[in-house]
Structure formats: structure tokens, C-alpha cells
């Protein structure tokens, strides 16, 4: 199951006189991530680098910002991936301390800075939600409403036409069982539309 994090968490490491100021935080997409990175540059105009990594489905990114290729953004992204995180931005602001760390030292520094920030983060599961639409005869409206409440589902819009149409949201993992149980209770009189999945 993928996770996000509840709130931004910061950490700071001092390695051979270089300061690594890391932050992990929830973000929706790459555009939001780029705004945060721009704000960090404004906040730290004397920094040597502002490296970042984003886990956000097809919008994921790993940016070294002038560090040797593959020594900053990719290691940070690997930490997020290893923790099964989604919709999370990791940033590390580096103030160069005058001592070269080498490629291996940089990889360790950027990995450790993000890992340390994540130790203080509260992970929250990303629950995939399925939206279902069904129709039922008026005589079954009460039964459907009770089944929705008992199944821990959310009742959305209800339309009254020739039949009663229900819009129902519930965790994806419970959808198949819910449809089967409601179908059995309704004795085949409940019709289902093609559903679509979304995320909360």
C-alpha cells in the first residue's frame, strides 16, 4: 500500500563542514514541487545547491541541481521509493563547506539527509477509492441506504427518476464484496453502471 506523509518534516546534517538542510513534505504534482523549490532558493540565496526528488506517479522527478550527475536527486528519489511513498517531495539545500565529499560521499549525504527527515514523518496510507453508480426500484431504496451505511461506504448523489440512482464511494478493496452483497440482497433487481476509480 502506498503512503504519503501528514506534514512537512525538516532535518539538518553537517558533513565535513557542508550543511545539508532536508525537508520531506506532501505535494500534489510537479508544478507544486517547483514552486516549493523556487521558494527555497529565495529563502537560501547563499546555498550552493537545492536538490530535490518527487514521487508523484507520472510526474516523478530527480534533480541534481549542479551536483555530479546521479549523486543527489536519484539517491533522494530512491529513499522515497524504498519507503513506498507517493505524493511526496524531498528537498535538500546544501551549503558547501569547502571540503570535497566525492561522488560516494555525496550519495550518502543526500540519502542520509532525506532518511533522517523521514524518521520524524507521520506516514498516512493512500486509500484508493472507487465510485459506484447503481439503480434500484423504489421498494429497495431503504435497503440500499442501510447497506451503504452498514458497509462503511459514503452515499453521494441520489436521483429519483423511473428508478432510484445512487452514487456510492468506498475503498477499492471493499468494492467487489459490496457489489456482490448488495446484488444478493436485491435479488438481481439492482443495476450497476460502469465504475471509475479515484484516490483520496
Coordinates of C-alpha atoms in Angstrom, one line a residue:
X1 CA 0.0 0.0 0.0
X2 CA 1.4 3.4 -0.9
X3 CA 1.8 6.1 1.7
X4 CA 2.0 9.9 1.9
X5 CA 3.1 11.9 4.9
X6 CA 0.9 14.1 7.0
X7 CA 3.0 17.2 7.3
X8 CA 6.4 18.7 6.4
X9 CA 9.4 17.4 8.4
X10 CA 12.9 19.0 8.4
X11 CA 16.3 17.7 9.3
X12 CA 19.8 19.1 9.1
X13 CA 23.2 17.3 8.8
X14 CA 26.7 18.7 9.0
X15 CA 29.2 16.7 7.0
X16 CA 32.8 17.9 6.6
X17 CA 31.6 21.5 7.1
X18 CA 28.9 21.2 4.5
X19 CA 25.3 21.8 5.7
X20 CA 22.5 19.7 4.3
X21 CA 19.1 21.0 5.2
X22 CA 16.5 18.5 4.2
X23 CA 12.7 18.6 4.1
X24 CA 10.1 16.0 3.2
X25 CA 6.5 17.1 2.5
X26 CA 3.3 16.1 0.8
X27 CA 2.7 17.7 -2.6
X28 CA 0.2 17.1 -5.3
X29 CA 2.2 17.4 -8.5
X30 CA 5.4 18.7 -10.2
X31 CA 4.1 22.3 -10.5
X32 CA 3.6 22.5 -6.8
X33 CA 7.1 21.0 -6.2
X34 CA 8.8 23.5 -8.5
X35 CA 7.1 26.4 -6.6
X36 CA 8.5 25.0 -3.3
X37 CA 12.0 24.7 -4.8
X38 CA 11.8 28.3 -6.1
X39 CA 10.8 29.4 -2.6
X40 CA 13.8 27.6 -1.1
X41 CA 16.2 29.4 -3.5
X42 CA 14.6 32.7 -2.3
X43 CA 15.0 31.7 1.3
X44 CA 18.6 30.4 0.9
X45 CA 20.2 32.7 -1.7
X46 CA 23.7 31.7 -0.5
X47 CA 23.2 28.0 -0.9
X48 CA 25.4 26.0 -3.3
X49 CA 22.6 23.6 -4.4
X50 CA 18.9 23.0 -3.9
X51 CA 18.5 19.4 -5.0
X52 CA 15.1 17.6 -5.0
X53 CA 13.2 14.5 -5.7
X54 CA 9.5 14.0 -6.2
X55 CA 7.4 10.8 -6.1
X56 CA 4.2 11.6 -7.8
X57 CA 3.2 8.9 -10.3
X58 CA 4.0 10.0 -13.9
X59 CA 5.3 13.4 -12.6
X60 CA 8.1 12.0 -10.5
X61 CA 11.5 13.8 -10.8
X62 CA 15.1 13.7 -9.6
X63 CA 17.1 16.9 -9.8
X64 CA 20.8 17.2 -9.0
X65 CA 21.0 21.0 -9.4
X66 CA 24.7 21.1 -10.4
X67 CA 25.9 18.3 -8.2
X68 CA 27.6 15.5 -10.2
X69 CA 25.0 13.5 -12.1
X70 CA 23.2 10.9 -10.1
X71 CA 24.7 11.9 -6.7
X72 CA 21.8 13.9 -5.3
X73 CA 18.3 13.7 -6.9
X74 CA 18.4 10.0 -7.7
X75 CA 19.5 8.9 -4.2
X76 CA 16.8 11.0 -2.7
X77 CA 14.2 9.5 -5.0
X78 CA 15.4 6.0 -4.1
X79 CA 14.8 6.7 -0.4
X80 CA 11.2 7.8 -1.2
X81 CA 10.6 4.8 -3.4
X82 CA 12.1 2.4 -0.8
X83 CA 9.6 3.8 1.8
X84 CA 6.7 3.2 -0.7
X85 CA 5.8 6.9 -0.7
X86 CA 3.6 8.7 -3.2
X87 CA 2.8 12.4 -3.5
X88 CA 5.9 13.4 -1.5
X89 CA 8.6 15.9 -2.3
X90 CA 12.1 15.7 -0.8
X91 CA 14.4 18.7 -0.9
X92 CA 17.9 19.2 0.3
X93 CA 19.6 22.7 0.5
X94 CA 23.4 22.4 0.6
X95 CA 25.8 25.0 1.8
X96 CA 29.2 23.9 0.6
X97 CA 31.8 23.8 3.4
X98 CA 35.0 23.8 1.3
X99 CA 35.8 20.1 1.6
X100 CA 35.0 17.9 -1.4
X101 CA 32.9 14.8 -0.5
X102 CA 33.4 12.8 -3.7
X103 CA 30.6 11.0 -5.5
X104 CA 30.1 8.3 -2.9
X105 CA 30.2 10.9 -0.1
X106 CA 27.5 13.0 -1.8
X107 CA 25.3 10.0 -2.4
X108 CA 25.5 9.1 1.3
X109 CA 24.9 12.7 2.4
X110 CA 21.8 13.2 0.3
X111 CA 20.5 9.7 1.2
X112 CA 21.0 10.3 4.9
X113 CA 19.6 13.8 5.0
X114 CA 16.2 12.6 3.5
X115 CA 16.2 9.4 5.5
X116 CA 16.7 11.4 8.7
X117 CA 13.8 13.7 7.9
X118 CA 11.6 10.7 7.1
X119 CA 12.3 9.3 10.6
X120 CA 10.2 12.1 12.0
X121 CA 7.4 11.9 9.4
X122 CA 4.0 10.5 10.1
X123 CA 3.0 8.2 7.3
X124 CA -0.6 8.1 6.1
X125 CA -1.9 5.4 3.9
X126 CA -3.2 6.4 0.5
X127 CA -6.6 4.7 0.2
X128 CA -7.8 4.2 -3.3
X129 CA -11.5 5.0 -3.6
X130 CA -13.9 3.5 -6.1
X131 CA -17.0 5.4 -7.1
X132 CA -20.0 3.2 -8.0
X133 CA -23.3 4.0 -9.5
X134 CA -26.4 1.8 -9.3
X135 CA -30.1 1.9 -9.8
X136 CA -32.8 0.2 -7.8
X137 CA -36.6 0.1 -7.6
X138 CA -38.2 2.4 -5.1
X139 CA -39.2 -0.6 -3.0
X140 CA -35.4 -1.3 -2.4
X141 CA -34.3 2.3 -1.6
X142 CA -34.3 1.8 2.1
X143 CA -32.4 -1.5 1.9
X144 CA -29.7 0.1 -0.3
X145 CA -29.3 3.0 2.0
X146 CA -28.9 0.7 5.0
X147 CA -26.4 -1.5 3.1
X148 CA -24.3 1.7 2.3
X149 CA -24.3 2.8 5.9
X150 CA -23.5 -0.7 7.2
X151 CA -20.7 -1.2 4.6
X152 CA -18.9 1.9 5.7
X153 CA -19.4 3.5 2.2
X154 CA -20.2 7.1 1.5
X155 CA -23.5 8.0 -0.1
X156 CA -23.2 10.7 -2.7
X157 CA -25.9 12.0 -5.0
X158 CA -29.3 10.3 -5.1
X159 CA -31.6 10.8 -8.1
X160 CA -35.2 9.9 -8.2
X161 CA -36.5 9.0 -11.7
X162 CA -38.1 5.9 -13.0
X163 CA -35.7 4.1 -10.6
X164 CA -33.6 5.4 -7.7
X165 CA -30.0 6.1 -8.8
X166 CA -27.2 6.1 -6.1
X167 CA -23.7 7.4 -6.3
X168 CA -21.6 5.5 -3.8
X169 CA -17.9 5.9 -2.7
X170 CA -15.9 3.3 -0.8
X171 CA -12.3 1.9 -0.5
X172 CA -11.4 0.0 -3.7
X173 CA -10.6 -3.2 -1.7
X174 CA -14.2 -3.4 -0.5
X175 CA -15.9 -2.6 -3.7
X176 CA -16.2 -6.1 -5.2
X177 CA -17.6 -7.6 -2.0
X178 CA -20.1 -4.7 -1.5
X179 CA -21.4 -5.1 -5.1
X180 CA -21.8 -8.9 -4.6
X181 CA -23.6 -8.5 -1.2
X182 CA -25.9 -5.8 -2.5
X183 CA -26.7 -7.8 -5.6
X184 CA -27.7 -10.8 -3.4
X185 CA -29.8 -8.7 -1.1
X186 CA -31.5 -7.0 -4.0
X187 CA -32.3 -10.4 -5.7
X188 CA -30.9 -9.3 -9.0
X189 CA -33.1 -6.1 -9.1
X190 CA -30.1 -3.7 -8.7
X191 CA -28.4 -2.5 -11.9
X192 CA -24.8 -1.2 -11.9
X193 CA -23.1 1.4 -14.2
X194 CA -19.5 1.1 -15.3
X195 CA -17.5 2.4 -12.3
X196 CA -14.4 4.6 -12.2
X197 CA -11.6 4.6 -9.6
X198 CA -10.1 7.7 -8.0
X199 CA -7.9 8.5 -4.9
X200 CA -8.5 10.2 -1.6

